[in-house]
């Protein structure tokens, strides 16, 4: 029974080698991300096969459980084999992390576009300053209208003896008709 457990352990080692190949594939996908956003979609598809590989490792664990029913000593060897399968799953998770790094690089590319929009806003502010100058010009015209007001003095009547016009006193002249 112990010999049968050793055979299961060897099978788990082969699965670990397969995971190493998946990691290499993810590295190639990172290079693709630098070229195009569409490349990120392909990376997502690549992650799917890694998950299928983990399912195959689970099937191997079921076989180890059958071995446990036969012999307690064999359980120790099978437990070691299960540990190897867990290591293989970790390797797949690391590969997915590399794909996420590629997506971060694309997000950084979006930041310069946002900076460009800020420059456009600055241009609009300059236009607003020009409008303020026009308003100042209108105020100057209003002041000009006010300066004309002192020229309108009240008229003197014929019967007003002492009437002031432009700072001087005018004496009314009365003509008596015979």
PDB file of C-alpha atoms in Angstrom, residues 6-178:
ATOM      1  CA  UNK A   6       4.496   6.819  -3.718  1.00  0.00           C
ATOM      2  CA  UNK A   7       3.066   6.560  -7.198  1.00  0.00           C
ATOM      3  CA  UNK A   8       0.427   9.176  -6.357  1.00  0.00           C
ATOM      4  CA  UNK A   9       3.134  11.531  -5.087  1.00  0.00           C
ATOM      5  CA  UNK A  10       5.006  11.228  -8.366  1.00  0.00           C
ATOM      6  CA  UNK A  11       1.869  12.154 -10.251  1.00  0.00           C
ATOM      7  CA  UNK A  12       1.522  15.318  -8.186  1.00  0.00           C
ATOM      8  CA  UNK A  13       5.063  16.315  -9.058  1.00  0.00           C
ATOM      9  CA  UNK A  14       4.178  16.101 -12.729  1.00  0.00           C
ATOM     10  CA  UNK A  15       1.292  18.509 -12.151  1.00  0.00           C
ATOM     11  CA  UNK A  16       3.679  21.040 -10.590  1.00  0.00           C
ATOM     12  CA  UNK A  17       5.815  20.971 -13.745  1.00  0.00           C
ATOM     13  CA  UNK A  18       2.720  21.699 -15.798  1.00  0.00           C
ATOM     14  CA  UNK A  19       2.026  24.766 -13.667  1.00  0.00           C
ATOM     15  CA  UNK A  20       5.524  26.051 -14.386  1.00  0.00           C
ATOM     16  CA  UNK A  21       4.646  26.071 -18.073  1.00  0.00           C
ATOM     17  CA  UNK A  22       1.516  28.110 -17.341  1.00  0.00           C
ATOM     18  CA  UNK A  23       3.610  30.719 -15.515  1.00  0.00           C
ATOM     19  CA  UNK A  24       5.816  31.117 -18.589  1.00  0.00           C
ATOM     20  CA  UNK A  25       2.733  31.675 -20.708  1.00  0.00           C
ATOM     21  CA  UNK A  26       1.568  34.462 -18.406  1.00  0.00           C
ATOM     22  CA  UNK A  27       4.905  36.209 -18.779  1.00  0.00           C
ATOM     23  CA  UNK A  28       4.400  36.321 -22.527  1.00  0.00           C
ATOM     24  CA  UNK A  29       0.938  37.808 -21.984  1.00  0.00           C
ATOM     25  CA  UNK A  30       2.452  40.682 -19.973  1.00  0.00           C
ATOM     26  CA  UNK A  31       4.480  41.697 -23.048  1.00  0.00           C
ATOM     27  CA  UNK A  32       1.268  41.731 -25.045  1.00  0.00           C
ATOM     28  CA  UNK A  33      -0.348  44.133 -22.572  1.00  0.00           C
ATOM     29  CA  UNK A  34       2.276  46.760 -23.313  1.00  0.00           C
ATOM     30  CA  UNK A  35       1.229  46.749 -26.946  1.00  0.00           C
ATOM     31  CA  UNK A  36      -2.556  46.954 -26.816  1.00  0.00           C
ATOM     32  CA  UNK A  37      -5.548  47.073 -24.447  1.00  0.00           C
ATOM     33  CA  UNK A  38      -7.110  44.310 -26.530  1.00  0.00           C
ATOM     34  CA  UNK A  39      -4.275  42.127 -25.284  1.00  0.00           C
ATOM     35  CA  UNK A  40      -5.799  42.261 -21.807  1.00  0.00           C
ATOM     36  CA  UNK A  41      -8.850  40.370 -23.059  1.00  0.00           C
ATOM     37  CA  UNK A  42      -6.591  37.583 -24.260  1.00  0.00           C
ATOM     38  CA  UNK A  43      -4.972  37.404 -20.813  1.00  0.00           C
ATOM     39  CA  UNK A  44      -8.369  36.808 -19.220  1.00  0.00           C
ATOM     40  CA  UNK A  45      -8.919  33.891 -21.553  1.00  0.00           C
ATOM     41  CA  UNK A  46      -5.528  32.501 -20.555  1.00  0.00           C
ATOM     42  CA  UNK A  47      -6.480  32.526 -16.885  1.00  0.00           C
ATOM     43  CA  UNK A  48      -9.367  30.153 -17.618  1.00  0.00           C
ATOM     44  CA  UNK A  49      -7.119  27.203 -18.522  1.00  0.00           C
ATOM     45  CA  UNK A  50      -5.150  27.685 -15.269  1.00  0.00           C
ATOM     46  CA  UNK A  51      -8.368  27.129 -13.306  1.00  0.00           C
ATOM     47  CA  UNK A  52      -9.057  23.949 -15.264  1.00  0.00           C
ATOM     48  CA  UNK A  53      -5.598  22.718 -14.292  1.00  0.00           C
ATOM     49  CA  UNK A  54      -6.465  23.144 -10.619  1.00  0.00           C
ATOM     50  CA  UNK A  55      -9.549  20.972 -11.104  1.00  0.00           C
ATOM     51  CA  UNK A  56      -7.339  18.161 -12.367  1.00  0.00           C
ATOM     52  CA  UNK A  57      -5.269  18.365  -9.170  1.00  0.00           C
ATOM     53  CA  UNK A  58      -8.459  18.000  -7.138  1.00  0.00           C
ATOM     54  CA  UNK A  59      -9.216  14.773  -8.972  1.00  0.00           C
ATOM     55  CA  UNK A  60      -5.841  13.462  -7.867  1.00  0.00           C
ATOM     56  CA  UNK A  61      -6.707  14.226  -4.252  1.00  0.00           C
ATOM     57  CA  UNK A  62      -9.808  12.046  -4.533  1.00  0.00           C
ATOM     58  CA  UNK A  63      -7.616   9.100  -5.481  1.00  0.00           C
ATOM     59  CA  UNK A  64      -5.449   9.719  -2.421  1.00  0.00           C
ATOM     60  CA  UNK A  65      -8.545   9.477  -0.220  1.00  0.00           C
ATOM     61  CA  UNK A  66      -9.139   5.961  -1.524  1.00  0.00           C
ATOM     62  CA  UNK A  67      -5.629   5.068  -0.450  1.00  0.00           C
ATOM     63  CA  UNK A  68      -6.310   6.388   3.046  1.00  0.00           C
ATOM     64  CA  UNK A  69      -9.042   3.792   3.506  1.00  0.00           C
ATOM     65  CA  UNK A  70      -6.519   0.995   2.960  1.00  0.00           C
ATOM     66  CA  UNK A  71      -3.707   1.930   5.359  1.00  0.00           C
ATOM     67  CA  UNK A  72      -3.038   4.538   8.063  1.00  0.00           C
ATOM     68  CA  UNK A  73       0.683   4.568   7.281  1.00  0.00           C
ATOM     69  CA  UNK A  74      -0.132   5.402   3.702  1.00  0.00           C
ATOM     70  CA  UNK A  75      -2.030   8.466   4.881  1.00  0.00           C
ATOM     71  CA  UNK A  76       1.185  10.218   5.865  1.00  0.00           C
ATOM     72  CA  UNK A  77       2.615   9.823   2.386  1.00  0.00           C
ATOM     73  CA  UNK A  78      -0.627  10.934   0.778  1.00  0.00           C
ATOM     74  CA  UNK A  79      -0.769  14.045   2.950  1.00  0.00           C
ATOM     75  CA  UNK A  80       2.635  15.031   1.616  1.00  0.00           C
ATOM     76  CA  UNK A  81       1.351  14.613  -1.903  1.00  0.00           C
ATOM     77  CA  UNK A  82      -1.576  16.892  -1.196  1.00  0.00           C
ATOM     78  CA  UNK A  83       0.831  19.538  -0.020  1.00  0.00           C
ATOM     79  CA  UNK A  84       2.506  19.453  -3.396  1.00  0.00           C
ATOM     80  CA  UNK A  85      -0.832  20.035  -5.132  1.00  0.00           C
ATOM     81  CA  UNK A  86      -1.411  23.117  -2.983  1.00  0.00           C
ATOM     82  CA  UNK A  87       1.943  24.503  -4.081  1.00  0.00           C
ATOM     83  CA  UNK A  88       0.884  24.094  -7.682  1.00  0.00           C
ATOM     84  CA  UNK A  89      -2.247  26.142  -7.069  1.00  0.00           C
ATOM     85  CA  UNK A  90      -0.167  28.941  -5.598  1.00  0.00           C
ATOM     86  CA  UNK A  91       1.871  29.088  -8.784  1.00  0.00           C
ATOM     87  CA  UNK A  92      -1.279  29.640 -10.828  1.00  0.00           C
ATOM     88  CA  UNK A  93      -2.357  32.455  -8.530  1.00  0.00           C
ATOM     89  CA  UNK A  94       1.012  34.130  -9.087  1.00  0.00           C
ATOM     90  CA  UNK A  95       0.446  34.007 -12.814  1.00  0.00           C
ATOM     91  CA  UNK A  96      -2.841  35.829 -12.442  1.00  0.00           C
ATOM     92  CA  UNK A  97      -1.095  38.495 -10.434  1.00  0.00           C
ATOM     93  CA  UNK A  98       1.180  39.185 -13.378  1.00  0.00           C
ATOM     94  CA  UNK A  99      -1.839  39.845 -15.593  1.00  0.00           C
ATOM     95  CA  UNK A 100      -3.116  42.369 -13.067  1.00  0.00           C
ATOM     96  CA  UNK A 101       0.207  44.207 -13.258  1.00  0.00           C
ATOM     97  CA  UNK A 102      -0.296  44.615 -16.975  1.00  0.00           C
ATOM     98  CA  UNK A 103      -3.678  46.222 -16.404  1.00  0.00           C
ATOM     99  CA  UNK A 104      -2.138  48.725 -13.990  1.00  0.00           C
ATOM    100  CA  UNK A 105       0.178  49.951 -16.719  1.00  0.00           C
ATOM    101  CA  UNK A 106      -2.818  50.733 -18.919  1.00  0.00           C
ATOM    102  CA  UNK A 107      -4.464  52.698 -16.116  1.00  0.00           C
ATOM    103  CA  UNK A 108      -1.336  54.857 -15.864  1.00  0.00           C
ATOM    104  CA  UNK A 109      -1.712  55.690 -19.540  1.00  0.00           C
ATOM    105  CA  UNK A 110      -5.138  57.143 -18.859  1.00  0.00           C
ATOM    106  CA  UNK A 111      -3.697  59.659 -16.359  1.00  0.00           C
ATOM    107  CA  UNK A 112      -1.918  61.801 -18.993  1.00  0.00           C
ATOM    108  CA  UNK A 113      -5.237  62.191 -20.815  1.00  0.00           C
ATOM    109  CA  UNK A 114      -6.768  63.640 -17.668  1.00  0.00           C
ATOM    110  CA  UNK A 115      -3.919  66.145 -17.441  1.00  0.00           C
ATOM    111  CA  UNK A 116      -4.682  67.287 -20.975  1.00  0.00           C
ATOM    112  CA  UNK A 117      -8.251  68.072 -20.009  1.00  0.00           C
ATOM    113  CA  UNK A 118      -6.978  70.269 -17.204  1.00  0.00           C
ATOM    114  CA  UNK A 119      -5.095  72.390 -19.728  1.00  0.00           C
ATOM    115  CA  UNK A 120      -8.318  73.012 -21.648  1.00  0.00           C
ATOM    116  CA  UNK A 121      -9.958  74.325 -18.489  1.00  0.00           C
ATOM    117  CA  UNK A 122      -7.131  76.853 -18.058  1.00  0.00           C
ATOM    118  CA  UNK A 123      -7.870  78.206 -21.526  1.00  0.00           C
ATOM    119  CA  UNK A 124     -11.477  78.842 -20.569  1.00  0.00           C
ATOM    120  CA  UNK A 125     -10.374  80.869 -17.548  1.00  0.00           C
ATOM    121  CA  UNK A 126      -8.440  83.240 -19.798  1.00  0.00           C
ATOM    122  CA  UNK A 127     -11.604  83.984 -21.779  1.00  0.00           C
ATOM    123  CA  UNK A 128     -13.434  84.906 -18.587  1.00  0.00           C
ATOM    124  CA  UNK A 129     -10.725  87.460 -17.754  1.00  0.00           C
ATOM    125  CA  UNK A 130     -11.325  89.137 -21.104  1.00  0.00           C
ATOM    126  CA  UNK A 131     -14.991  89.560 -20.288  1.00  0.00           C
ATOM    127  CA  UNK A 132     -14.110  91.338 -17.053  1.00  0.00           C
ATOM    128  CA  UNK A 133     -12.142  93.950 -18.995  1.00  0.00           C
ATOM    129  CA  UNK A 134     -15.212  94.762 -21.096  1.00  0.00           C
ATOM    130  CA  UNK A 135     -17.243  95.372 -17.948  1.00  0.00           C
ATOM    131  CA  UNK A 136     -14.670  97.932 -16.771  1.00  0.00           C
ATOM    132  CA  UNK A 137     -15.095  99.804 -20.041  1.00  0.00           C
ATOM    133  CA  UNK A 138     -18.815 100.127 -19.448  1.00  0.00           C
ATOM    134  CA  UNK A 139     -18.203 101.688 -16.052  1.00  0.00           C
ATOM    135  CA  UNK A 140     -16.029 104.395 -17.638  1.00  0.00           C
ATOM    136  CA  UNK A 141     -18.884 105.393 -19.931  1.00  0.00           C
ATOM    137  CA  UNK A 142     -21.190 105.787 -16.952  1.00  0.00           C
ATOM    138  CA  UNK A 143     -18.754 108.186 -15.295  1.00  0.00           C
ATOM    139  CA  UNK A 144     -18.751 110.288 -18.445  1.00  0.00           C
ATOM    140  CA  UNK A 145     -22.510 110.664 -18.269  1.00  0.00           C
ATOM    141  CA  UNK A 146     -22.298 111.873 -14.688  1.00  0.00           C
ATOM    142  CA  UNK A 147     -19.866 114.676 -15.579  1.00  0.00           C
ATOM    143  CA  UNK A 148     -22.429 116.185 -17.973  1.00  0.00           C
ATOM    144  CA  UNK A 149     -24.966 116.665 -15.164  1.00  0.00           C
ATOM    145  CA  UNK A 150     -23.546 119.989 -13.672  1.00  0.00           C
ATOM    146  CA  UNK A 151     -24.145 121.775 -17.001  1.00  0.00           C
ATOM    147  CA  UNK A 152     -27.903 121.705 -16.473  1.00  0.00           C
ATOM    148  CA  UNK A 153     -28.617 124.871 -14.369  1.00  0.00           C
ATOM    149  CA  UNK A 154     -32.112 126.220 -13.613  1.00  0.00           C
ATOM    150  CA  UNK A 155     -33.289 129.059 -15.861  1.00  0.00           C
ATOM    151  CA  UNK A 156     -33.806 132.496 -14.391  1.00  0.00           C
ATOM    152  CA  UNK A 157     -37.217 134.083 -14.619  1.00  0.00           C
ATOM    153  CA  UNK A 158     -37.785 137.656 -15.748  1.00  0.00           C
ATOM    154  CA  UNK A 159     -38.998 138.670 -12.294  1.00  0.00           C
ATOM    155  CA  UNK A 160     -36.011 137.115 -10.434  1.00  0.00           C
ATOM    156  CA  UNK A 161     -33.809 139.973  -9.340  1.00  0.00           C
ATOM    157  CA  UNK A 162     -30.881 137.937  -8.110  1.00  0.00           C
ATOM    158  CA  UNK A 163     -30.385 134.756 -10.223  1.00  0.00           C
ATOM    159  CA  UNK A 164     -27.050 132.904 -10.290  1.00  0.00           C
ATOM    160  CA  UNK A 165     -25.823 131.560 -13.645  1.00  0.00           C
ATOM    161  CA  UNK A 166     -22.348 129.970 -13.865  1.00  0.00           C
ATOM    162  CA  UNK A 167     -21.219 131.518 -10.593  1.00  0.00           C
ATOM    163  CA  UNK A 168     -22.261 135.119 -11.386  1.00  0.00           C
ATOM    164  CA  UNK A 169     -25.332 137.056 -10.358  1.00  0.00           C
ATOM    165  CA  UNK A 170     -27.610 138.305 -13.074  1.00  0.00           C
ATOM    166  CA  UNK A 171     -29.855 141.339 -12.545  1.00  0.00           C
ATOM    167  CA  UNK A 172     -33.134 141.081 -14.345  1.00  0.00           C
ATOM    168  CA  UNK A 173     -34.097 143.960 -16.626  1.00  0.00           C
ATOM    169  CA  UNK A 174     -37.674 145.165 -16.513  1.00  0.00           C
ATOM    170  CA  UNK A 175     -39.071 147.152 -19.408  1.00  0.00           C
ATOM    171  CA  UNK A 176     -42.124 149.346 -18.740  1.00  0.00           C
ATOM    172  CA  UNK A 177     -44.265 149.959 -21.745  1.00  0.00           C
ATOM    173  CA  UNK A 178     -45.987 153.463 -21.919  1.00  0.00           C
TER     174      UNK A 178
END
